[in-house]
PDB file of C-alpha atoms in Angstrom:
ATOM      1  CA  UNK A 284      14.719  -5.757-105.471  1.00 40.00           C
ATOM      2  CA  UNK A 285      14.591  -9.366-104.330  1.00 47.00           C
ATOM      3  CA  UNK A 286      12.539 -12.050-106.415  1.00 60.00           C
ATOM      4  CA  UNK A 287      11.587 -14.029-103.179  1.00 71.00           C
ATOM      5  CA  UNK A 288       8.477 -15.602-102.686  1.00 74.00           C
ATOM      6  CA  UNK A 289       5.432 -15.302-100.074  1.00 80.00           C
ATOM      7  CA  UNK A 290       5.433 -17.978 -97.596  1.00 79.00           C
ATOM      8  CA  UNK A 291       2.427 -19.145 -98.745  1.00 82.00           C
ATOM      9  CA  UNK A 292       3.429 -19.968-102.700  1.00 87.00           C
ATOM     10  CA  UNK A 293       2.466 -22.570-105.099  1.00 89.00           C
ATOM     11  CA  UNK A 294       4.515 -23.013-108.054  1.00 88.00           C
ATOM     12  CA  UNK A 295       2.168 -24.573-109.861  1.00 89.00           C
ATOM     13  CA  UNK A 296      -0.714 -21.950-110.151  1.00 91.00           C
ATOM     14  CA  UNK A 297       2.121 -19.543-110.879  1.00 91.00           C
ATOM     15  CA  UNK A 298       2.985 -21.462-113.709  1.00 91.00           C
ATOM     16  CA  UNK A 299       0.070 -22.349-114.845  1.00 92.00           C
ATOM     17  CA  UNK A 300      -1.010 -17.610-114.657  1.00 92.00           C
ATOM     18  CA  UNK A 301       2.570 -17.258-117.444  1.00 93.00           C
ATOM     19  CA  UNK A 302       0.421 -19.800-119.465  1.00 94.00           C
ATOM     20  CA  UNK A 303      -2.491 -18.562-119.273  1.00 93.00           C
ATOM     21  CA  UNK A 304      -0.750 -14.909-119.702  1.00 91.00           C
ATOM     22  CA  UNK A 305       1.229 -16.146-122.744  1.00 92.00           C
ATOM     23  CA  UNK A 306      -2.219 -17.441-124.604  1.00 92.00           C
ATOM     24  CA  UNK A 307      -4.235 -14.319-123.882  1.00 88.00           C
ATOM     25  CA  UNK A 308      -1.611 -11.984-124.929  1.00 86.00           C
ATOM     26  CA  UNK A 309      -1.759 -14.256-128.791  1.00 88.00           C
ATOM     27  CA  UNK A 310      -4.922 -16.379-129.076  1.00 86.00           C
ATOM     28  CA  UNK A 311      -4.613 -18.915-131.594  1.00 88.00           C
ATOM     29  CA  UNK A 312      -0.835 -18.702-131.889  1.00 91.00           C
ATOM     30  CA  UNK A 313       0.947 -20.802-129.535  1.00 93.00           C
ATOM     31  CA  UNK A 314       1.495 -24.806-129.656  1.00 94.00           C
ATOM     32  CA  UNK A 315       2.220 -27.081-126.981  1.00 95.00           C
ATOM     33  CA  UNK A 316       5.847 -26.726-128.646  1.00 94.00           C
ATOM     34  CA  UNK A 317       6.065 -23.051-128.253  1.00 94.00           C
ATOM     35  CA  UNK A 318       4.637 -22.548-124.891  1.00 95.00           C
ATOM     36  CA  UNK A 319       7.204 -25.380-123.485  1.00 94.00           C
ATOM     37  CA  UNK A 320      10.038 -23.610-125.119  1.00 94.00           C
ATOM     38  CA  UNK A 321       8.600 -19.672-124.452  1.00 93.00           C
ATOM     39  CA  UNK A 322       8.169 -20.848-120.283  1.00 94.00           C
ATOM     40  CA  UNK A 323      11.045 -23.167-120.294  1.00 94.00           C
ATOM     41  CA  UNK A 324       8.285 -25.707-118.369  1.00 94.00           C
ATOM     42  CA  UNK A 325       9.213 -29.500-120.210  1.00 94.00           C
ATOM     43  CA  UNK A 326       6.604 -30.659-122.901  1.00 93.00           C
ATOM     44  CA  UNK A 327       5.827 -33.289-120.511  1.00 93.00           C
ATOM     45  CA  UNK A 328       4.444 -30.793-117.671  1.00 93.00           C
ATOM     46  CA  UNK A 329       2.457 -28.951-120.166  1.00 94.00           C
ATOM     47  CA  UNK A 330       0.711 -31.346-121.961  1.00 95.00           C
ATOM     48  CA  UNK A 331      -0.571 -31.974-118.300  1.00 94.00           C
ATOM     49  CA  UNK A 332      -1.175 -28.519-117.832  1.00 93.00           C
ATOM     50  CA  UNK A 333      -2.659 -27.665-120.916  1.00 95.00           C
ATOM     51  CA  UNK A 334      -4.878 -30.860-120.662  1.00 94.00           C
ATOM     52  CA  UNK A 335      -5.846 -30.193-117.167  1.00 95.00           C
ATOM     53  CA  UNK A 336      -7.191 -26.559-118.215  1.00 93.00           C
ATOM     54  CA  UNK A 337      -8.848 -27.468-121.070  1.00 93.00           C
ATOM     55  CA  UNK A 338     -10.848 -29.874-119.529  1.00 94.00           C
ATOM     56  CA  UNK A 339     -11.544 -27.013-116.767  1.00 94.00           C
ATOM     57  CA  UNK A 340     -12.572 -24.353-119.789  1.00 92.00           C
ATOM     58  CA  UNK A 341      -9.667 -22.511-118.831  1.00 93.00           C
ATOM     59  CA  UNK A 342      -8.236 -23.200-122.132  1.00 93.00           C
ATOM     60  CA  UNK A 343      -9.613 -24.304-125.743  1.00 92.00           C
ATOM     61  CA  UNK A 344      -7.546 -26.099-128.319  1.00 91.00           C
ATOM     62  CA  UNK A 345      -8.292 -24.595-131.725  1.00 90.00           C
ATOM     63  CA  UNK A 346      -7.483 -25.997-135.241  1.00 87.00           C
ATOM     64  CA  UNK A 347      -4.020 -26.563-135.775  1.00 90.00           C
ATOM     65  CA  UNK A 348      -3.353 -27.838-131.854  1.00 93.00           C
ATOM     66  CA  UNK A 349      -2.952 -23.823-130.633  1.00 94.00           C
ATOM     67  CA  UNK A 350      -4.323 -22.983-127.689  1.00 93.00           C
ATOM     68  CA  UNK A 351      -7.117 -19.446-126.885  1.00 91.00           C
ATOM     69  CA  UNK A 352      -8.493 -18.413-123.510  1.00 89.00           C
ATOM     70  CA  UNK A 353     -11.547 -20.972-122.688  1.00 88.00           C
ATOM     71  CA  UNK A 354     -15.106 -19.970-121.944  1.00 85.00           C
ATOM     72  CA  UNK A 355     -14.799 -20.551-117.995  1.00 86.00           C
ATOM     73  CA  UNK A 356     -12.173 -17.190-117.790  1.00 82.00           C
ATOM     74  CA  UNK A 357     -14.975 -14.970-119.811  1.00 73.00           C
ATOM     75  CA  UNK A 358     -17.845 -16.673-116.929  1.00 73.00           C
ATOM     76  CA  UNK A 359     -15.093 -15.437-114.214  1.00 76.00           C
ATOM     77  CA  UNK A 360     -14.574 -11.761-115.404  1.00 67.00           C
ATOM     78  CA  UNK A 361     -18.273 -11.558-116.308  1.00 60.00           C
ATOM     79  CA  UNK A 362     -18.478 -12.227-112.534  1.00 62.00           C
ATOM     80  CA  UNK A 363     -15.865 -10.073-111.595  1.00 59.00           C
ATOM     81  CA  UNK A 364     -17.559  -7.178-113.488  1.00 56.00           C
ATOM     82  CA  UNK A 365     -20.672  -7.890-111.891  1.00 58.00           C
ATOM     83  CA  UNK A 366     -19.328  -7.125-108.148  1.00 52.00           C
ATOM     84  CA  UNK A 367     -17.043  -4.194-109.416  1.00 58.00           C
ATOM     85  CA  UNK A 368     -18.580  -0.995-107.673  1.00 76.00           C
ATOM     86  CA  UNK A 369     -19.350   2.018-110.191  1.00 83.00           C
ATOM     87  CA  UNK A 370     -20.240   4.005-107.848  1.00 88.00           C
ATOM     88  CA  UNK A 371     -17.320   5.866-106.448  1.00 90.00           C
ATOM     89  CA  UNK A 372     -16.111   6.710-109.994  1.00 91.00           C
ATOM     90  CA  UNK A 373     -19.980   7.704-110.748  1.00 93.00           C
ATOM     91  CA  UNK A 374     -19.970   9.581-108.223  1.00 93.00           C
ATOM     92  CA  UNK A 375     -16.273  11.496-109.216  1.00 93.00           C
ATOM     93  CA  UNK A 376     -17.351  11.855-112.753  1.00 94.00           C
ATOM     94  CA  UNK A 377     -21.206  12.913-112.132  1.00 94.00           C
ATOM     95  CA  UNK A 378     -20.200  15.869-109.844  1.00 94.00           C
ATOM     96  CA  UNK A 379     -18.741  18.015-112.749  1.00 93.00           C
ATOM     97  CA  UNK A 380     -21.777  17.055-114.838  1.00 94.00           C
ATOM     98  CA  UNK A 381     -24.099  18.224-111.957  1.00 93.00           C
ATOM     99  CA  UNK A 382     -22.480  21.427-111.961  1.00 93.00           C
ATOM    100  CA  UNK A 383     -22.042  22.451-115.462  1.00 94.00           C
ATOM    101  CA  UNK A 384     -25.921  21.357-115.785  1.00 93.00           C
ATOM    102  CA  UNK A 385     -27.124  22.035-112.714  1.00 92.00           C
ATOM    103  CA  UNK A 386     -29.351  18.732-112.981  1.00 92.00           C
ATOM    104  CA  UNK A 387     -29.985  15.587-111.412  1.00 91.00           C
ATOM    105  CA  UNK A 388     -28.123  12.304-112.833  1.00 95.00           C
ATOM    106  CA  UNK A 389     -28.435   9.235-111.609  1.00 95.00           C
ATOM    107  CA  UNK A 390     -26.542   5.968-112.047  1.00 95.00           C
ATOM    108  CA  UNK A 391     -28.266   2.523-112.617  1.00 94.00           C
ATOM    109  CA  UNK A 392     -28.585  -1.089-113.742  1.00 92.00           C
ATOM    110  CA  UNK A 393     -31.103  -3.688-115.231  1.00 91.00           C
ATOM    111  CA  UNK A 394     -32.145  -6.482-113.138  1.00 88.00           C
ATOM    112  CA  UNK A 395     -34.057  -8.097-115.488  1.00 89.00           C
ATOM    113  CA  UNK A 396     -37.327  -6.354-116.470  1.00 92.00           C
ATOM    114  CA  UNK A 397     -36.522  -3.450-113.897  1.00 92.00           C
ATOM    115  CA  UNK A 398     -34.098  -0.863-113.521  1.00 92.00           C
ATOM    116  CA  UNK A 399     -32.508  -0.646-110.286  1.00 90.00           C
ATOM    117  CA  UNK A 400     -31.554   2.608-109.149  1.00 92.00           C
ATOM    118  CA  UNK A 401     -27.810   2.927-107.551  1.00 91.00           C
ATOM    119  CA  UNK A 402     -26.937   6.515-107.136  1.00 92.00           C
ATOM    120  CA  UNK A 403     -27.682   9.379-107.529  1.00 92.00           C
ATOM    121  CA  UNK A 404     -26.506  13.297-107.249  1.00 92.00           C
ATOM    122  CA  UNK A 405     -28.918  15.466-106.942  1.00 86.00           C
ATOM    123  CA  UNK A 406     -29.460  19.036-108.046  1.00 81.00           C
ATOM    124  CA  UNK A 407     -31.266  21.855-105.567  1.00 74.00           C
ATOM    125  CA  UNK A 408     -34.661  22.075-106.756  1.00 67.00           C
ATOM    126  CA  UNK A 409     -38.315  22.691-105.595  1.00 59.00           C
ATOM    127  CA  UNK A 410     -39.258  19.889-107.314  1.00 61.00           C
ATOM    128  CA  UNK A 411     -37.961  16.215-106.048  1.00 61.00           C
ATOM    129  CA  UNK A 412     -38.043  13.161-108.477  1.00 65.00           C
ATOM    130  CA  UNK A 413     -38.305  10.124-106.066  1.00 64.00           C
ATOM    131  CA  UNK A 414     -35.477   7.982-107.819  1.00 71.00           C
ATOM    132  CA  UNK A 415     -33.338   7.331-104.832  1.00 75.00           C
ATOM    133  CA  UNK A 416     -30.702   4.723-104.500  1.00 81.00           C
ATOM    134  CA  UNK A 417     -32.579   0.984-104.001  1.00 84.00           C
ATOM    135  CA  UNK A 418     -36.172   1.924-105.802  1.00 88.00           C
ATOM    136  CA  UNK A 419     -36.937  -0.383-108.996  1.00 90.00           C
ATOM    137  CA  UNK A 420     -39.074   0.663-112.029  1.00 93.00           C
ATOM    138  CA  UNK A 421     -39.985  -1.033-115.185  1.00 94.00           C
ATOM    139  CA  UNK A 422     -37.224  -0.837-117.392  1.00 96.00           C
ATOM    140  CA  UNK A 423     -39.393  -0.129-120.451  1.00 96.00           C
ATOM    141  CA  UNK A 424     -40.941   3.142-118.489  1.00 95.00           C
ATOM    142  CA  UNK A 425     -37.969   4.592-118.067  1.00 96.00           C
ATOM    143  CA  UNK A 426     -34.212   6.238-120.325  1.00 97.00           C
ATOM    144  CA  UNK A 427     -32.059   4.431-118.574  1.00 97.00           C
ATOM    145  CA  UNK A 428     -34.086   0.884-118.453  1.00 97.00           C
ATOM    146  CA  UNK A 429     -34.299   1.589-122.487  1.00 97.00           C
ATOM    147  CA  UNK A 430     -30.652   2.715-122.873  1.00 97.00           C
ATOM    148  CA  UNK A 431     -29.688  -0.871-121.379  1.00 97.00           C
ATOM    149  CA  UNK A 432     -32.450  -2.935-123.036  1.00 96.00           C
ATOM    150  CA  UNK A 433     -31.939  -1.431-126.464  1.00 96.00           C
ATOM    151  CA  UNK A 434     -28.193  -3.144-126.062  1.00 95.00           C
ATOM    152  CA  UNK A 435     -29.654  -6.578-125.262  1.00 91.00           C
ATOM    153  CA  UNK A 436     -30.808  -9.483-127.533  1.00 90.00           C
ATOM    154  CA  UNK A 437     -34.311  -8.904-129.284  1.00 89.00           C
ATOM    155  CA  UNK A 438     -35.011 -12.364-128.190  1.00 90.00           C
ATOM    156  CA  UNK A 439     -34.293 -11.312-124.335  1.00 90.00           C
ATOM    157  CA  UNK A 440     -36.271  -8.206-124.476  1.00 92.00           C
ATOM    158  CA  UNK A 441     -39.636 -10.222-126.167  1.00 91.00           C
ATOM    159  CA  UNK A 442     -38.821 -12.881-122.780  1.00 89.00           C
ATOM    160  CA  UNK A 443     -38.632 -10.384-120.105  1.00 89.00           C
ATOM    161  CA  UNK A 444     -41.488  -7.870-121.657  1.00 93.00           C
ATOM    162  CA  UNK A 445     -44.895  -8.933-121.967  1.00 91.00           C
ATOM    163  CA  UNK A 446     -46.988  -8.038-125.388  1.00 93.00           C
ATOM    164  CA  UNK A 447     -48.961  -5.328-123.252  1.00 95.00           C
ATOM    165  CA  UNK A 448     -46.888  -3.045-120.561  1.00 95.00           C
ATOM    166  CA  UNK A 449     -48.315  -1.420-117.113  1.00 94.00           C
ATOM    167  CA  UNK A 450     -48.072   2.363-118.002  1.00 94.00           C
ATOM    168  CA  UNK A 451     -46.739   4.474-115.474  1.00 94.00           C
ATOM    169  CA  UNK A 452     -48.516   7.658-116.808  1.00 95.00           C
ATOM    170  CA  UNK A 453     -50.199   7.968-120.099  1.00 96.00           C
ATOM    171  CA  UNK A 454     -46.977   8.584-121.905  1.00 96.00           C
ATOM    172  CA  UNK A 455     -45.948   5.193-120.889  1.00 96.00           C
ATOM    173  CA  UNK A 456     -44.841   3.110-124.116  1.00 96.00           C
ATOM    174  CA  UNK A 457     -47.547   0.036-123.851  1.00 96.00           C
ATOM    175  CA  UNK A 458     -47.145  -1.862-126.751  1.00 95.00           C
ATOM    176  CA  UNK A 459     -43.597  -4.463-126.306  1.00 94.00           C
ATOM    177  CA  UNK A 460     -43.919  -3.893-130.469  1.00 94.00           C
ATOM    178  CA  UNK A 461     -43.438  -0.056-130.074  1.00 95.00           C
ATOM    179  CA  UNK A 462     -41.132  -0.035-127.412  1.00 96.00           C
ATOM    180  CA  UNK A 463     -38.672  -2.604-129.545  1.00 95.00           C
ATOM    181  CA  UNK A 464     -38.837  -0.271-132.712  1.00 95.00           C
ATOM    182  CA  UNK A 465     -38.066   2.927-130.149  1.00 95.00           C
ATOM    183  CA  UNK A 466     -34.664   0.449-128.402  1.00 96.00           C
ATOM    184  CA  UNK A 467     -33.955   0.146-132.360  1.00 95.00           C
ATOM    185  CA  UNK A 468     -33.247   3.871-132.650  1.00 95.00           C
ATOM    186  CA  UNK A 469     -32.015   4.144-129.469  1.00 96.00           C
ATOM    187  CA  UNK A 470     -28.916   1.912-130.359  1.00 95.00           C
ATOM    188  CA  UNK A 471     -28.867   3.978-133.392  1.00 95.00           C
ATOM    189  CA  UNK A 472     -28.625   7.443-131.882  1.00 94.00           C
ATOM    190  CA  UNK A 473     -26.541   6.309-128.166  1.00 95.00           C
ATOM    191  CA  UNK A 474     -29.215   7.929-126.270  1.00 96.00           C
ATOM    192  CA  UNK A 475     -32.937   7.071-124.932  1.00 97.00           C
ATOM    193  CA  UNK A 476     -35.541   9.465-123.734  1.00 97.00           C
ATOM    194  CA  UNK A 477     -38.229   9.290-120.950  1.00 96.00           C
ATOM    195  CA  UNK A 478     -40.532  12.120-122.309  1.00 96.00           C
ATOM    196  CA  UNK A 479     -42.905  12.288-118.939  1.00 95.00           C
ATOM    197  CA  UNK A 480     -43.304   8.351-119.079  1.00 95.00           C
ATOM    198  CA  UNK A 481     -41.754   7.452-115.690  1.00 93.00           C
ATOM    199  CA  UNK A 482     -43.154  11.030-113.584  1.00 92.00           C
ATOM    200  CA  UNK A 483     -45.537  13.735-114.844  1.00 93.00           C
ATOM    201  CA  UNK A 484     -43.946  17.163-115.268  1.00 92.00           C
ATOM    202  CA  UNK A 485     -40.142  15.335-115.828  1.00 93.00           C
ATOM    203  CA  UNK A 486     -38.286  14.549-118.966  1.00 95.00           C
ATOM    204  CA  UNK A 487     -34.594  12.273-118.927  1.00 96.00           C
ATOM    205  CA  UNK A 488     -32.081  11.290-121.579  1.00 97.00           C
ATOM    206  CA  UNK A 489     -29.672   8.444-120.665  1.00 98.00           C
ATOM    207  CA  UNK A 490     -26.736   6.303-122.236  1.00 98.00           C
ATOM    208  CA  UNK A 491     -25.396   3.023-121.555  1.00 97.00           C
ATOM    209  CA  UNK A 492     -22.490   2.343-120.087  1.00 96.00           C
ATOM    210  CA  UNK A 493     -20.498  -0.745-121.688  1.00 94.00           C
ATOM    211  CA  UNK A 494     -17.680  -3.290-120.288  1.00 88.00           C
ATOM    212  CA  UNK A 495     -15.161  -4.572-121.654  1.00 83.00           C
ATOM    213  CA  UNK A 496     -17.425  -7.194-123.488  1.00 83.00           C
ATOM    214  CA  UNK A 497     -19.753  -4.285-124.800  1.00 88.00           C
ATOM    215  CA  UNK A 498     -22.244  -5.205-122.596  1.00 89.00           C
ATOM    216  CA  UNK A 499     -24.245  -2.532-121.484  1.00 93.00           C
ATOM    217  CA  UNK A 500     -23.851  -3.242-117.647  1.00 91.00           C
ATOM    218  CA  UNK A 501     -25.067   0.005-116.621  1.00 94.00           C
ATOM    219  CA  UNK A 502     -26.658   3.778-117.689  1.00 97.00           C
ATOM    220  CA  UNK A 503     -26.468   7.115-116.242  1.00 97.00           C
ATOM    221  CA  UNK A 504     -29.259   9.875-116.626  1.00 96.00           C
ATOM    222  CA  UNK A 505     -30.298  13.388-116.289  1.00 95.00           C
ATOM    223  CA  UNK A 506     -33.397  14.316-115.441  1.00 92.00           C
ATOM    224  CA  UNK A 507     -35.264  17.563-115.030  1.00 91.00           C
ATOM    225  CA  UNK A 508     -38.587  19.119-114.518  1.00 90.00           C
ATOM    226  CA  UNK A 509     -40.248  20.157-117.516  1.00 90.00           C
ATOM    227  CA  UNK A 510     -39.866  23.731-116.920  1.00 88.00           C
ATOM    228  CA  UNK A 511     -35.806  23.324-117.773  1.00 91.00           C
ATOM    229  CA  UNK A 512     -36.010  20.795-120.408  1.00 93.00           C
ATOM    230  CA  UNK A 513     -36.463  23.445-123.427  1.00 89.00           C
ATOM    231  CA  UNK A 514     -33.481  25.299-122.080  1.00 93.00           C
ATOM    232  CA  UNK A 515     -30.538  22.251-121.220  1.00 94.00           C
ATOM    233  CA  UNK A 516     -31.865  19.106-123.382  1.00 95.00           C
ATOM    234  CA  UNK A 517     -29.202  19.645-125.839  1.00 95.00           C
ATOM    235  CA  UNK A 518     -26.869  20.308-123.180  1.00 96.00           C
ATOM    236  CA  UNK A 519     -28.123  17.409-121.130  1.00 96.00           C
ATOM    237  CA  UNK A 520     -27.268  15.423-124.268  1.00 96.00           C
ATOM    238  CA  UNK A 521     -24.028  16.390-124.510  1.00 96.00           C
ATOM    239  CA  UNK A 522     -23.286  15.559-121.096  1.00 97.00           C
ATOM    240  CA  UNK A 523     -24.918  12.576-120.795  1.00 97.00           C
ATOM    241  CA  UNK A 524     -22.975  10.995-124.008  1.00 96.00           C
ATOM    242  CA  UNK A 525     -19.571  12.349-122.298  1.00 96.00           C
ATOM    243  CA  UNK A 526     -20.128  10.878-118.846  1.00 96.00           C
ATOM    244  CA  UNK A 527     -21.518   7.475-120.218  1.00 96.00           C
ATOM    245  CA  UNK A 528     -18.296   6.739-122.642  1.00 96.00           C
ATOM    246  CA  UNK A 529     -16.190   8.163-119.639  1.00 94.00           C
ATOM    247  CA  UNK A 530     -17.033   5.697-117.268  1.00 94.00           C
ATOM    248  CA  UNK A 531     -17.505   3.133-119.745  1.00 93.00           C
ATOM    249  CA  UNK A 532     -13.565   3.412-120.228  1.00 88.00           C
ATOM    250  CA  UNK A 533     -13.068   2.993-116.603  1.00 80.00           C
ATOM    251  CA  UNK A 534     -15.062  -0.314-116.492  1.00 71.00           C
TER     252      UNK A 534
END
């Protein structure tokens, strides 16, 4: 094994990863002191360093002069988690779930007050929900637009969502007052319904899908034509709750 370096290499960013390494792995523990002697860089060098970052956001100095991760790494991996692509491992997960159930279930995020659809498997069936990959609806019509909103701040929810809401049928929640006492049991329970309030004849359970800052960044569904709903709901459930906090621990 050889410890050379790329042609294209600078020392300084590498040093400046082991510190940034060292403070992540124990947040408010490490000094100037202790960092110097832990990287063997002189106390000179990383009072630049340390200064450098902190005035960046990579870094923040806490009480006592130790040093945490600053507020500019959380805006990068919120970014990062923003571009990372669920939908191969959706799609890997969701095909056992489509054929235990024999259901459609559908992947998807909020963009504001709408849900935007990403994927989707679907089951053979007579009878086609139009939910393909690309379409929006209004996230308080639908399981998964509630399963994310219910994980938001009240205060977010009352900005996006005006007092009275365009019903897609007339099960359609229409009062913002209702629908933020229904996203109250929702986070209660892990699971929101769509009870024929997005499509006549359909019914849908979803769950949010969390990141590593327990955002909910994204929600996966079943839904099925009335006819079957009797028969799987608990089963959908089940399945539902399982996929969600599986691909929520591959986030």
């Amino acid at each position: 094994m050889t410890n050379e370096k790329p042609k294209y290499w600078v020392p300084a960013l590498e040093k400046a990863h082991h510190v940034l390494a060292a403070i992540a792995a124990e947040p408010g523990a490490l000094k100037l002191i202790d960092l110097s002697r832990r990287l063997e860089i002189n106390k000179s060098s990383m009072f630049t360093m340390l200064a450098t970052m902190e005035t960046l956001g990579w870094v923040k100095r806490e009480e006592g002069d130790t040093y945490a991760i600053g507020p500019a790494l959380g805006d990068f991996g919120y970014a990062y988690q923003r571009s990372f692509d669920m939908r191969p491992v959706f799609r890997e997960e969701a095909a056992r779930v489509l054929q235990r159930l024999g259901e459609s279930v559908q992947l998807a995020k909020r963009v504001q007050h709408e849900v935007l659809y990403l994927d989707k498997l679907e089951a053979p069936s007579p009878v086609r929900l139009v939910s393909e990959p690309g379409m929006r609806l209004p996230a308080h019509a639908t399981a998964l637009g509630k399963a994310m909103l219910a994980f938001s701040p009240k205060e977010e929810v009352e900005r996006l969502l005006p007092d009275t809401l365009a019903p897609l049928t007339a099960h359609t929640i229409q009062n913002r007052d209702e629908l933020i006492a229904r996203l109250s049991e929702v986070r209660e329970l892990g699971i929101a319904y769509d009870l024929q309030e997005a499509a006549m004849g359909f019914n849908c359970v979803a769950a949010p899908v969390f990141d590593r800052e327990g955002t909910a960044a994204f929600a996966v569904s079943c839904s099925m034509p009335m006819h079957s709903w009797a028969e799987k709901k608990d089963q959908a459930v089940r399945e539902i709750r399982g996929l969600a906090k599986r691909l929520s621990g591959r986030m």
